[in-house]
Amino acid sequence: MFDIKSKTSMLVMLMLSAAVIVLPFIIFPICYFIIHPLKIMFIEWWHIAAILLVVSEICVGRVIYTQLKEMKKIKGIKIRSFERVVRIGIAISSVLTGVLFLWLYIQSSITGKDIVFEKGNISFLSVSILSFIGPFSFCEYFRFRKLDKMEEKFPDFLRDLAEYWRGGLSMSTAVGTLAKGEYGALTGEVKKMATQISWGVSFHQVLRMLTERMGSRLVNRSVSLIEEADKAGGSISDVLVTASNDAREIKWLQLERKRNTSTYMMIVYVSFFVYLGIVGVMAGLFIPAITGSTKELSGGGGGIGGVSVASINVPLMVFLFFCSAVVQGIGNGIVGGLMGEGKIVSGMRHAFIMVLIAWLIFVFVIYPMI
């Protein structure tokens, strides 16, 4: 049974997770009905709304992080379940924010029977795409980075545990002694293992609970290897050394993969910047120069190759170039993430960076030129 403190912490976490989802639907209507009628110069109402949303989400995220740290001190609460709730809340909030900006883009683009392609409309579309792929991908990035640091120390922990076991110490004494050491991001988990063993939980159950808390394939592989070898009647110290070597070899292979694919990631980014540069030159210099010079020579009714220059919609052409740059950025980012880390989520982080760069270049460089 949970005590009052546990129930209060769970209720606070649920309220904070709900706040992450509903914040966009509170901030944007308020800004629209209060700031939009003021017609402030040099800034749109949705700029203020976006800034307020980012600041509020950061503040709520900080409170959630602090609350999670406090909940780890309370017995009986499954922290991973709440971390999963927070991740789901961030994903839902990202989708809802993206849909909201997409709706704003559609509303601002369609004026009567015409479709307007302006800098502000591209900003709505860009923020919508960034909202879809940004928050969740960076949340997963920080989670994977922490998990990677824990996995790096796991082989050392198994090796040290085997050495203490060979020295004649009991498992509870060995783990308790190792809990006083320094294993980086894994230190907290080692202390939990020492506490569980001191309560009388078996070593195999402690390892299985460690696997459930971390959610790591590497740790699950090592624990399964230890369990199977122990069932076969092998020496526990030899089994721990074998599991340690196996985990260390896997981490080495993963590190080599990152090193070998780092060059390809550079090529992916360089190719994107080259494409963005070509598109920028065509959209910002080539098309406006052709339309301007032809109109001056022919009085506005000239044509090239049978196509009337006066009928060319320059904002539409720039918008199409922008869409091609966005597609290129998303595609390059996902491919780069798959090559480098083997995860689509990692590719979404690179895609976010590329789309953000494309948006900034079009808004601050290309559009002022046309």
mmCIF file of C-alpha atoms in Angstrom:
data_model
loop_
_atom_site.group_PDB
_atom_site.id
_atom_site.type_symbol
_atom_site.label_atom_id
_atom_site.label_comp_id
_atom_site.label_asym_id
_atom_site.label_seq_id
_atom_site.Cartn_x
_atom_site.Cartn_y
_atom_site.Cartn_z
ATOM 1 C CA MET A 1 0.000 0.000 0.000
ATOM 2 C CA PHE A 2 1.133 3.556 -0.734
ATOM 3 C CA ASP A 3 1.318 6.122 2.051
ATOM 4 C CA ILE A 4 -0.028 9.680 1.834
ATOM 5 C CA LYS A 5 3.302 11.027 0.567
ATOM 6 C CA SER A 6 3.376 8.476 -2.247
ATOM 7 C CA LYS A 7 -0.192 9.253 -3.337
ATOM 8 C CA THR A 8 0.518 12.990 -3.224
ATOM 9 C CA SER A 9 3.624 12.580 -5.384
ATOM 10 C CA MET A 10 1.707 10.471 -7.898
ATOM 11 C CA LEU A 11 -1.088 13.066 -8.078
ATOM 12 C CA VAL A 12 1.412 15.897 -8.586
ATOM 13 C CA MET A 13 3.127 13.981 -11.397
ATOM 14 C CA LEU A 14 -0.172 13.315 -13.155
ATOM 15 C CA MET A 15 -1.112 16.993 -12.922
ATOM 16 C CA LEU A 16 2.264 18.091 -14.283
ATOM 17 C CA SER A 17 2.034 15.601 -17.151
ATOM 18 C CA ALA A 18 -1.439 16.910 -17.974
ATOM 19 C CA ALA A 19 -0.114 20.489 -17.868
ATOM 20 C CA VAL A 20 2.440 19.644 -20.573
ATOM 21 C CA ILE A 21 -0.427 18.639 -22.871
ATOM 22 C CA VAL A 22 -2.893 21.448 -22.191
ATOM 23 C CA LEU A 23 -0.446 24.390 -22.090
ATOM 24 C CA PRO A 24 -0.637 25.091 -25.875
ATOM 25 C CA PHE A 25 -4.452 25.277 -25.676
ATOM 26 C CA ILE A 26 -4.233 27.801 -22.845
ATOM 27 C CA ILE A 27 -1.436 30.064 -24.062
ATOM 28 C CA PHE A 28 -2.385 30.452 -27.744
ATOM 29 C CA PRO A 29 -6.051 31.460 -27.238
ATOM 30 C CA ILE A 30 -5.025 33.966 -24.547
ATOM 31 C CA CYS A 31 -2.366 35.520 -26.785
ATOM 32 C CA TYR A 32 -4.712 35.581 -29.768
ATOM 33 C CA PHE A 33 -7.566 37.370 -28.008
ATOM 34 C CA ILE A 34 -5.380 39.724 -25.928
ATOM 35 C CA ILE A 35 -2.206 40.464 -27.928
ATOM 36 C CA HIS A 36 -3.521 40.098 -31.498
ATOM 37 C CA PRO A 37 -5.962 43.071 -31.269
ATOM 38 C CA LEU A 38 -3.131 45.336 -30.031
ATOM 39 C CA LYS A 39 -1.337 45.123 -33.415
ATOM 40 C CA ILE A 40 2.152 45.402 -31.921
ATOM 41 C CA MET A 41 4.739 46.493 -34.507
ATOM 42 C CA PHE A 42 7.605 44.214 -35.601
ATOM 43 C CA ILE A 43 6.177 41.206 -33.763
ATOM 44 C CA GLU A 44 3.248 38.890 -34.324
ATOM 45 C CA TRP A 45 1.020 37.537 -31.582
ATOM 46 C CA TRP A 46 2.071 33.973 -32.256
ATOM 47 C CA HIS A 47 5.740 34.932 -31.737
ATOM 48 C CA ILE A 48 4.899 35.913 -28.167
ATOM 49 C CA ALA A 49 2.753 32.807 -27.764
ATOM 50 C CA ALA A 50 5.553 30.546 -28.982
ATOM 51 C CA ILE A 51 8.067 32.155 -26.618
ATOM 52 C CA LEU A 52 5.679 31.815 -23.683
ATOM 53 C CA LEU A 53 4.981 28.187 -24.614
ATOM 54 C CA VAL A 54 8.690 27.290 -24.780
ATOM 55 C CA VAL A 55 9.437 29.019 -21.456
ATOM 56 C CA SER A 56 6.465 27.424 -19.713
ATOM 57 C CA GLU A 57 7.279 23.948 -21.067
ATOM 58 C CA ILE A 58 10.870 24.309 -19.843
ATOM 59 C CA CYS A 59 9.675 25.373 -16.403
ATOM 60 C CA VAL A 60 7.205 22.503 -16.178
ATOM 61 C CA GLY A 61 9.860 20.079 -17.425
ATOM 62 C CA ARG A 62 12.234 21.282 -14.720
ATOM 63 C CA VAL A 63 9.566 20.757 -12.066
ATOM 64 C CA ILE A 64 8.843 17.257 -13.434
ATOM 65 C CA TYR A 65 12.538 16.393 -13.295
ATOM 66 C CA THR A 66 12.775 17.598 -9.675
ATOM 67 C CA GLN A 67 9.635 15.681 -8.768
ATOM 68 C CA LEU A 68 11.019 12.481 -10.301
ATOM 69 C CA LYS A 69 14.178 12.830 -8.224
ATOM 70 C CA GLU A 70 12.079 13.176 -5.078
ATOM 71 C CA MET A 71 9.891 10.208 -6.009
ATOM 72 C CA LYS A 72 12.939 7.979 -6.338
ATOM 73 C CA LYS A 73 13.362 8.309 -2.574
ATOM 74 C CA ILE A 74 9.857 6.945 -1.908
ATOM 75 C CA LYS A 75 9.363 3.206 -1.696
ATOM 76 C CA GLY A 76 6.673 1.480 -3.702
ATOM 77 C CA ILE A 77 6.572 3.822 -6.678
ATOM 78 C CA LYS A 78 7.602 2.538 -10.075
ATOM 79 C CA ILE A 79 9.629 5.400 -11.501
ATOM 80 C CA ARG A 80 9.828 3.967 -15.014
ATOM 81 C CA SER A 81 6.054 4.021 -15.331
ATOM 82 C CA PHE A 82 6.012 7.753 -14.557
ATOM 83 C CA GLU A 83 8.927 8.394 -16.882
ATOM 84 C CA ARG A 84 6.920 6.642 -19.569
ATOM 85 C CA VAL A 85 3.925 8.846 -18.773
ATOM 86 C CA VAL A 86 6.107 11.945 -19.102
ATOM 87 C CA ARG A 87 7.456 10.767 -22.453
ATOM 88 C CA ILE A 88 3.950 10.072 -23.714
ATOM 89 C CA GLY A 89 2.873 13.491 -22.476
ATOM 90 C CA ILE A 90 5.726 15.178 -24.353
ATOM 91 C CA ALA A 91 4.871 13.233 -27.515
ATOM 92 C CA ILE A 92 1.182 14.161 -27.308
ATOM 93 C CA SER A 93 2.035 17.785 -26.556
ATOM 94 C CA SER A 94 4.377 17.878 -29.569
ATOM 95 C CA VAL A 95 1.704 16.481 -31.866
ATOM 96 C CA LEU A 96 -0.987 18.844 -30.589
ATOM 97 C CA THR A 97 1.321 21.862 -30.880
ATOM 98 C CA GLY A 98 2.267 20.804 -34.410
ATOM 99 C CA VAL A 99 -1.393 20.432 -35.364
ATOM 100 C CA LEU A 100 -2.152 23.846 -33.865
ATOM 101 C CA PHE A 101 0.565 25.577 -35.905
ATOM 102 C CA LEU A 102 -0.493 23.636 -38.989
ATOM 103 C CA TRP A 103 -4.030 24.944 -38.521
ATOM 104 C CA LEU A 104 -2.650 28.485 -38.153
ATOM 105 C CA TYR A 105 -0.675 27.972 -41.370
ATOM 106 C CA ILE A 106 -3.776 26.854 -43.255
ATOM 107 C CA GLN A 107 -5.866 29.716 -41.878
ATOM 108 C CA SER A 108 -3.242 32.327 -42.765
ATOM 109 C CA SER A 109 -2.572 30.898 -46.244
ATOM 110 C CA ILE A 110 -6.146 30.642 -47.515
ATOM 111 C CA THR A 111 -7.683 34.075 -48.133
ATOM 112 C CA GLY A 112 -10.950 33.705 -49.986
ATOM 113 C CA LYS A 113 -10.247 31.732 -53.169
ATOM 114 C CA ASP A 114 -6.516 32.493 -53.207
ATOM 115 C CA ILE A 115 -3.610 30.843 -51.446
ATOM 116 C CA VAL A 116 -0.981 33.219 -50.081
ATOM 117 C CA PHE A 117 2.670 32.212 -49.843
ATOM 118 C CA GLU A 118 4.403 34.627 -47.520
ATOM 119 C CA LYS A 119 7.244 34.602 -44.990
ATOM 120 C CA GLY A 120 4.841 34.390 -42.056
ATOM 121 C CA ASN A 121 3.081 31.384 -43.549
ATOM 122 C CA ILE A 122 6.373 29.553 -43.958
ATOM 123 C CA SER A 123 7.122 30.317 -40.313
ATOM 124 C CA PHE A 124 3.855 28.686 -39.244
ATOM 125 C CA LEU A 125 4.622 25.615 -41.338
ATOM 126 C CA SER A 126 8.204 25.428 -40.067
ATOM 127 C CA VAL A 127 7.217 25.682 -36.415
ATOM 128 C CA SER A 128 4.595 23.007 -37.023
ATOM 129 C CA ILE A 129 7.193 20.604 -38.444
ATOM 130 C CA LEU A 130 9.681 21.437 -35.691
ATOM 131 C CA SER A 131 6.999 20.824 -33.065
ATOM 132 C CA PHE A 132 6.219 17.419 -34.537
ATOM 133 C CA ILE A 133 9.803 16.140 -34.562
ATOM 134 C CA GLY A 134 11.708 18.282 -32.043
ATOM 135 C CA PRO A 135 10.666 17.837 -28.383
ATOM 136 C CA PHE A 136 10.216 14.061 -28.396
ATOM 137 C CA SER A 137 13.421 13.437 -30.361
ATOM 138 C CA PHE A 138 15.514 15.511 -27.949
ATOM 139 C CA CYS A 139 13.792 13.894 -24.966
ATOM 140 C CA GLU A 140 14.769 10.489 -26.327
ATOM 141 C CA TYR A 141 18.274 11.752 -27.088
ATOM 142 C CA PHE A 142 18.907 12.717 -23.457
ATOM 143 C CA ARG A 143 17.395 9.446 -22.273
ATOM 144 C CA PHE A 144 19.601 7.388 -24.614
ATOM 145 C CA ARG A 145 22.664 9.417 -23.650
ATOM 146 C CA LYS A 146 22.095 8.690 -19.963
ATOM 147 C CA LEU A 147 21.461 5.013 -20.729
ATOM 148 C CA ASP A 148 24.638 4.870 -22.820
ATOM 149 C CA LYS A 149 26.698 6.249 -19.920
ATOM 150 C CA MET A 150 25.202 3.623 -17.620
ATOM 151 C CA GLU A 151 25.962 0.848 -20.105
ATOM 152 C CA GLU A 152 29.586 1.994 -20.351
ATOM 153 C CA LYS A 153 30.076 1.407 -16.617
ATOM 154 C CA PHE A 154 28.135 -1.872 -16.464
ATOM 155 C CA PRO A 155 31.034 -4.100 -17.664
ATOM 156 C CA ASP A 156 33.315 -2.552 -15.017
ATOM 157 C CA PHE A 157 30.730 -3.274 -12.346
ATOM 158 C CA LEU A 158 30.458 -6.939 -13.377
ATOM 159 C CA ARG A 159 34.240 -7.308 -13.470
ATOM 160 C CA ASP A 160 34.694 -5.762 -10.004
ATOM 161 C CA LEU A 161 31.865 -7.908 -8.652
ATOM 162 C CA ALA A 162 33.581 -11.024 -9.974
ATOM 163 C CA GLU A 163 36.865 -10.014 -8.340
ATOM 164 C CA TYR A 164 35.230 -9.506 -4.957
ATOM 165 C CA TRP A 165 33.417 -12.833 -5.305
ATOM 166 C CA ARG A 166 36.681 -14.588 -6.064
ATOM 167 C CA GLY A 167 38.175 -12.923 -2.996
ATOM 168 C CA GLY A 168 35.749 -14.815 -0.781
ATOM 169 C CA LEU A 169 33.229 -12.043 -0.029
ATOM 170 C CA SER A 170 29.507 -12.789 0.030
ATOM 171 C CA MET A 171 27.304 -11.269 -2.661
ATOM 172 C CA SER A 172 25.663 -8.817 -0.268
ATOM 173 C CA THR A 173 29.047 -7.663 1.067
ATOM 174 C CA ALA A 174 30.508 -7.393 -2.443
ATOM 175 C CA VAL A 175 27.622 -5.333 -3.825
ATOM 176 C CA GLY A 176 27.547 -3.206 -0.655
ATOM 177 C CA THR A 177 31.249 -2.474 -1.033
ATOM 178 C CA LEU A 178 30.871 -1.630 -4.717
ATOM 179 C CA ALA A 179 27.977 0.726 -3.878
ATOM 180 C CA LYS A 180 30.525 2.925 -2.086
ATOM 181 C CA GLY A 181 32.580 3.217 -5.267
ATOM 182 C CA GLU A 182 32.148 5.501 -8.258
ATOM 183 C CA TYR A 183 30.460 4.153 -11.377
ATOM 184 C CA GLY A 184 29.259 7.387 -12.895
ATOM 185 C CA ALA A 185 25.632 7.269 -13.999
ATOM 186 C CA LEU A 186 25.383 3.665 -12.766
ATOM 187 C CA THR A 187 26.229 4.515 -9.139
ATOM 188 C CA GLY A 188 22.604 5.097 -8.163
ATOM 189 C CA GLU A 189 21.532 1.728 -9.544
ATOM 190 C CA VAL A 190 24.373 -0.063 -7.720
ATOM 191 C CA LYS A 191 23.238 1.511 -4.440
ATOM 192 C CA LYS A 192 19.695 0.304 -5.093
ATOM 193 C CA MET A 193 21.016 -3.201 -5.725
ATOM 194 C CA ALA A 194 22.938 -3.128 -2.418
ATOM 195 C CA THR A 195 19.797 -2.026 -0.572
ATOM 196 C CA GLN A 196 17.678 -4.764 -2.165
ATOM 197 C CA ILE A 197 20.234 -7.476 -1.367
ATOM 198 C CA SER A 198 20.409 -6.258 2.248
ATOM 199 C CA TRP A 199 16.628 -6.779 2.407
ATOM 200 C CA GLY A 200 17.081 -10.423 1.497
ATOM 201 C CA VAL A 201 16.266 -10.267 -2.234
ATOM 202 C CA SER A 202 18.183 -12.866 -4.229
ATOM 203 C CA PHE A 203 20.980 -11.791 -6.541
ATOM 204 C CA HIS A 204 19.170 -12.975 -9.673
ATOM 205 C CA GLN A 205 16.013 -11.065 -8.719
ATOM 206 C CA VAL A 206 18.105 -7.956 -8.104
ATOM 207 C CA LEU A 207 19.656 -8.266 -11.570
ATOM 208 C CA ARG A 208 16.232 -8.769 -13.129
ATOM 209 C CA MET A 209 14.871 -5.657 -11.364
ATOM 210 C CA LEU A 210 17.923 -3.737 -12.603
ATOM 211 C CA THR A 211 17.064 -4.786 -16.138
ATOM 212 C CA GLU A 212 13.483 -3.612 -15.731
ATOM 213 C CA ARG A 213 14.546 -0.240 -14.352
ATOM 214 C CA MET A 214 17.140 0.477 -17.024
ATOM 215 C CA GLY A 215 15.316 -0.925 -20.034
ATOM 216 C CA SER A 216 18.638 -1.662 -21.739
ATOM 217 C CA ARG A 217 19.117 -4.431 -24.293
ATOM 218 C CA LEU A 218 22.774 -4.730 -23.324
ATOM 219 C CA VAL A 219 21.998 -5.212 -19.625
ATOM 220 C CA ASN A 220 19.183 -7.623 -20.462
ATOM 221 C CA ARG A 221 21.575 -9.651 -22.625
ATOM 222 C CA SER A 222 24.189 -9.796 -19.847
ATOM 223 C CA VAL A 223 21.646 -10.744 -17.181
ATOM 224 C CA SER A 224 20.195 -13.486 -19.401
ATOM 225 C CA LEU A 225 23.716 -14.816 -19.984
ATOM 226 C CA ILE A 226 24.403 -14.877 -16.239
ATOM 227 C CA GLU A 227 21.123 -16.656 -15.502
ATOM 228 C CA GLU A 228 21.577 -19.300 -18.184
ATOM 229 C CA ALA A 229 25.185 -19.990 -17.225
ATOM 230 C CA ASP A 230 24.277 -20.223 -13.547
ATOM 231 C CA LYS A 231 21.528 -22.729 -14.352
ATOM 232 C CA ALA A 232 24.097 -24.812 -16.233
ATOM 233 C CA GLY A 233 26.188 -25.004 -13.048
ATOM 234 C CA GLY A 234 29.083 -22.714 -13.951
ATOM 235 C CA SER A 235 31.167 -20.720 -11.508
ATOM 236 C CA ILE A 236 29.438 -17.415 -10.777
ATOM 237 C CA SER A 237 32.717 -15.473 -10.877
ATOM 238 C CA ASP A 238 33.625 -16.898 -14.291
ATOM 239 C CA VAL A 239 30.107 -16.160 -15.523
ATOM 240 C CA LEU A 240 30.370 -12.527 -14.357
ATOM 241 C CA VAL A 241 33.734 -12.134 -16.099
ATOM 242 C CA THR A 242 32.320 -13.615 -19.307
ATOM 243 C CA ALA A 243 29.282 -11.318 -19.155
ATOM 244 C CA SER A 244 31.570 -8.352 -18.494
ATOM 245 C CA ASN A 245 33.763 -9.149 -21.511
ATOM 246 C CA ASP A 246 30.695 -9.675 -23.689
ATOM 247 C CA ALA A 247 29.168 -6.326 -22.649
ATOM 248 C CA ARG A 248 32.484 -4.529 -23.132
ATOM 249 C CA GLU A 249 32.862 -6.015 -26.617
ATOM 250 C CA ILE A 250 29.379 -4.880 -27.582
ATOM 251 C CA LYS A 251 30.024 -1.332 -26.355
ATOM 252 C CA TRP A 252 33.333 -1.296 -28.250
ATOM 253 C CA LEU A 253 31.565 -2.347 -31.441
ATOM 254 C CA GLN A 254 28.953 0.369 -30.953
ATOM 255 C CA LEU A 255 31.688 2.950 -30.427
ATOM 256 C CA GLU A 256 33.508 1.781 -33.560
ATOM 257 C CA ARG A 257 30.281 2.056 -35.506
ATOM 258 C CA LYS A 258 29.851 5.669 -34.404
ATOM 259 C CA ARG A 259 33.442 6.459 -35.321
ATOM 260 C CA ASN A 260 33.164 4.846 -38.731
ATOM 261 C CA THR A 261 29.880 6.566 -39.561
ATOM 262 C CA SER A 262 30.903 10.011 -38.302
ATOM 263 C CA THR A 263 32.414 10.726 -41.714
ATOM 264 C CA TYR A 264 29.149 9.807 -43.414
ATOM 265 C CA MET A 265 27.272 12.121 -41.053
ATOM 266 C CA MET A 266 29.552 14.956 -42.132
ATOM 267 C CA ILE A 267 28.824 14.082 -45.762
ATOM 268 C CA VAL A 268 25.085 14.139 -45.035
ATOM 269 C CA TYR A 269 25.314 17.618 -43.521
ATOM 270 C CA VAL A 270 27.606 18.914 -46.266
ATOM 271 C CA SER A 271 25.267 17.606 -48.970
ATOM 272 C CA PHE A 272 22.339 19.304 -47.248
ATOM 273 C CA PHE A 273 24.167 22.639 -47.053
ATOM 274 C CA VAL A 274 25.191 22.348 -50.704
ATOM 275 C CA TYR A 275 21.591 21.659 -51.718
ATOM 276 C CA LEU A 276 20.384 24.497 -49.512
ATOM 277 C CA GLY A 277 22.922 26.832 -51.094
ATOM 278 C CA ILE A 278 21.822 25.901 -54.633
ATOM 279 C CA VAL A 279 18.162 26.309 -53.739
ATOM 280 C CA GLY A 280 18.901 29.602 -52.015
ATOM 281 C CA VAL A 281 20.702 31.012 -55.045
ATOM 282 C CA MET A 282 17.909 29.949 -57.386
ATOM 283 C CA ALA A 283 15.105 31.202 -55.142
ATOM 284 C CA GLY A 284 16.740 34.402 -53.935
ATOM 285 C CA LEU A 285 18.752 35.509 -56.984
ATOM 286 C CA PHE A 286 18.037 33.569 -60.155
ATOM 287 C CA ILE A 287 14.225 33.731 -60.369
ATOM 288 C CA PRO A 288 13.844 37.373 -59.190
ATOM 289 C CA ALA A 289 16.620 38.443 -61.595
ATOM 290 C CA ILE A 290 14.954 36.748 -64.575
ATOM 291 C CA THR A 291 11.501 38.110 -63.816
ATOM 292 C CA GLY A 292 12.825 41.605 -63.150
ATOM 293 C CA SER A 293 15.036 41.880 -66.241
ATOM 294 C CA THR A 294 12.429 40.400 -68.572
ATOM 295 C CA LYS A 295 9.722 42.730 -67.328
ATOM 296 C CA GLU A 296 11.992 45.732 -67.868
ATOM 297 C CA LEU A 297 12.840 44.705 -71.432
ATOM 298 C CA SER A 298 9.338 43.753 -72.559
ATOM 299 C CA GLY A 299 7.221 46.100 -70.477
ATOM 300 C CA GLY A 300 5.913 43.343 -68.243
ATOM 301 C CA GLY A 301 4.538 41.012 -70.890
ATOM 302 C CA GLY A 302 7.638 39.158 -72.044
ATOM 303 C CA GLY A 303 8.239 35.472 -71.960
ATOM 304 C CA ILE A 304 10.925 32.831 -72.024
ATOM 305 C CA GLY A 305 10.488 29.703 -74.079
ATOM 306 C CA GLY A 306 6.803 30.441 -74.628
ATOM 307 C CA VAL A 307 6.140 30.948 -70.901
ATOM 308 C CA SER A 308 4.934 34.376 -69.834
ATOM 309 C CA VAL A 309 7.168 35.789 -67.106
ATOM 310 C CA ALA A 310 4.320 37.888 -65.815
ATOM 311 C CA SER A 311 2.433 34.691 -64.974
ATOM 312 C CA ILE A 312 5.262 33.282 -62.821
ATOM 313 C CA ASN A 313 4.304 33.325 -59.141
ATOM 314 C CA VAL A 314 7.622 34.095 -57.443
ATOM 315 C CA PRO A 315 6.381 33.513 -53.848
ATOM 316 C CA LEU A 316 5.007 30.144 -54.948
ATOM 317 C CA MET A 317 8.334 29.172 -56.512
ATOM 318 C CA VAL A 318 10.199 30.194 -53.350
ATOM 319 C CA PHE A 319 7.723 28.207 -51.274
ATOM 320 C CA LEU A 320 8.309 25.126 -53.433
ATOM 321 C CA PHE A 321 12.051 25.543 -53.025
ATOM 322 C CA PHE A 322 11.562 25.796 -49.290
ATOM 323 C CA CYS A 323 9.471 22.610 -49.255
ATOM 324 C CA SER A 324 12.160 20.791 -51.201
ATOM 325 C CA ALA A 325 14.776 21.939 -48.670
ATOM 326 C CA VAL A 326 12.586 20.710 -45.799
ATOM 327 C CA VAL A 327 12.075 17.320 -47.454
ATOM 328 C CA GLN A 328 15.810 17.100 -48.099
ATOM 329 C CA GLY A 329 16.563 17.954 -44.477
ATOM 330 C CA ILE A 330 14.122 15.407 -43.046
ATOM 331 C CA GLY A 331 15.330 12.682 -45.399
ATOM 332 C CA ASN A 332 19.013 13.386 -44.763
ATOM 333 C CA GLY A 333 18.449 13.550 -41.007
ATOM 334 C CA ILE A 334 16.641 10.216 -40.793
ATOM 335 C CA VAL A 335 19.213 8.480 -43.018
ATOM 336 C CA GLY A 336 22.055 9.969 -40.970
ATOM 337 C CA GLY A 337 20.493 8.810 -37.711
ATOM 338 C CA LEU A 338 19.971 5.301 -39.029
ATOM 339 C CA MET A 339 23.564 5.095 -40.237
ATOM 340 C CA GLY A 340 25.091 6.572 -37.100
ATOM 341 C CA GLU A 341 23.035 5.075 -34.281
ATOM 342 C CA GLY A 342 20.564 2.732 -35.941
ATOM 343 C CA LYS A 343 17.547 4.644 -34.557
ATOM 344 C CA ILE A 344 14.952 6.708 -36.404
ATOM 345 C CA VAL A 345 14.523 8.877 -33.288
ATOM 346 C CA SER A 346 18.171 9.918 -33.566
ATOM 347 C CA GLY A 347 17.566 10.804 -37.187
ATOM 348 C CA MET A 348 14.635 12.999 -36.171
ATOM 349 C CA ARG A 349 17.033 15.056 -34.060
ATOM 350 C CA HIS A 350 19.256 15.683 -37.089
ATOM 351 C CA ALA A 351 16.165 16.408 -39.177
ATOM 352 C CA PHE A 352 15.084 19.013 -36.612
ATOM 353 C CA ILE A 353 18.452 20.764 -36.890
ATOM 354 C CA MET A 354 18.369 20.787 -40.703
ATOM 355 C CA VAL A 355 14.769 22.031 -40.932
ATOM 356 C CA LEU A 356 15.551 24.770 -38.407
ATOM 357 C CA ILE A 357 18.567 25.889 -40.467
ATOM 358 C CA ALA A 358 16.517 25.888 -43.685
ATOM 359 C CA TRP A 359 13.761 27.938 -42.044
ATOM 360 C CA LEU A 360 16.173 30.550 -40.682
ATOM 361 C CA ILE A 361 18.007 30.905 -43.996
ATOM 362 C CA PHE A 362 14.788 31.351 -45.975
ATOM 363 C CA VAL A 363 13.269 33.810 -43.493
ATOM 364 C CA PHE A 364 16.321 35.986 -42.842
ATOM 365 C CA VAL A 365 18.303 35.622 -46.085
ATOM 366 C CA ILE A 366 16.217 34.548 -49.075
ATOM 367 C CA TYR A 367 12.877 36.300 -48.469
ATOM 368 C CA PRO A 368 14.469 39.752 -47.956
ATOM 369 C CA MET A 369 16.086 39.313 -51.402
ATOM 370 C CA ILE A 370 12.847 38.811 -53.362
#
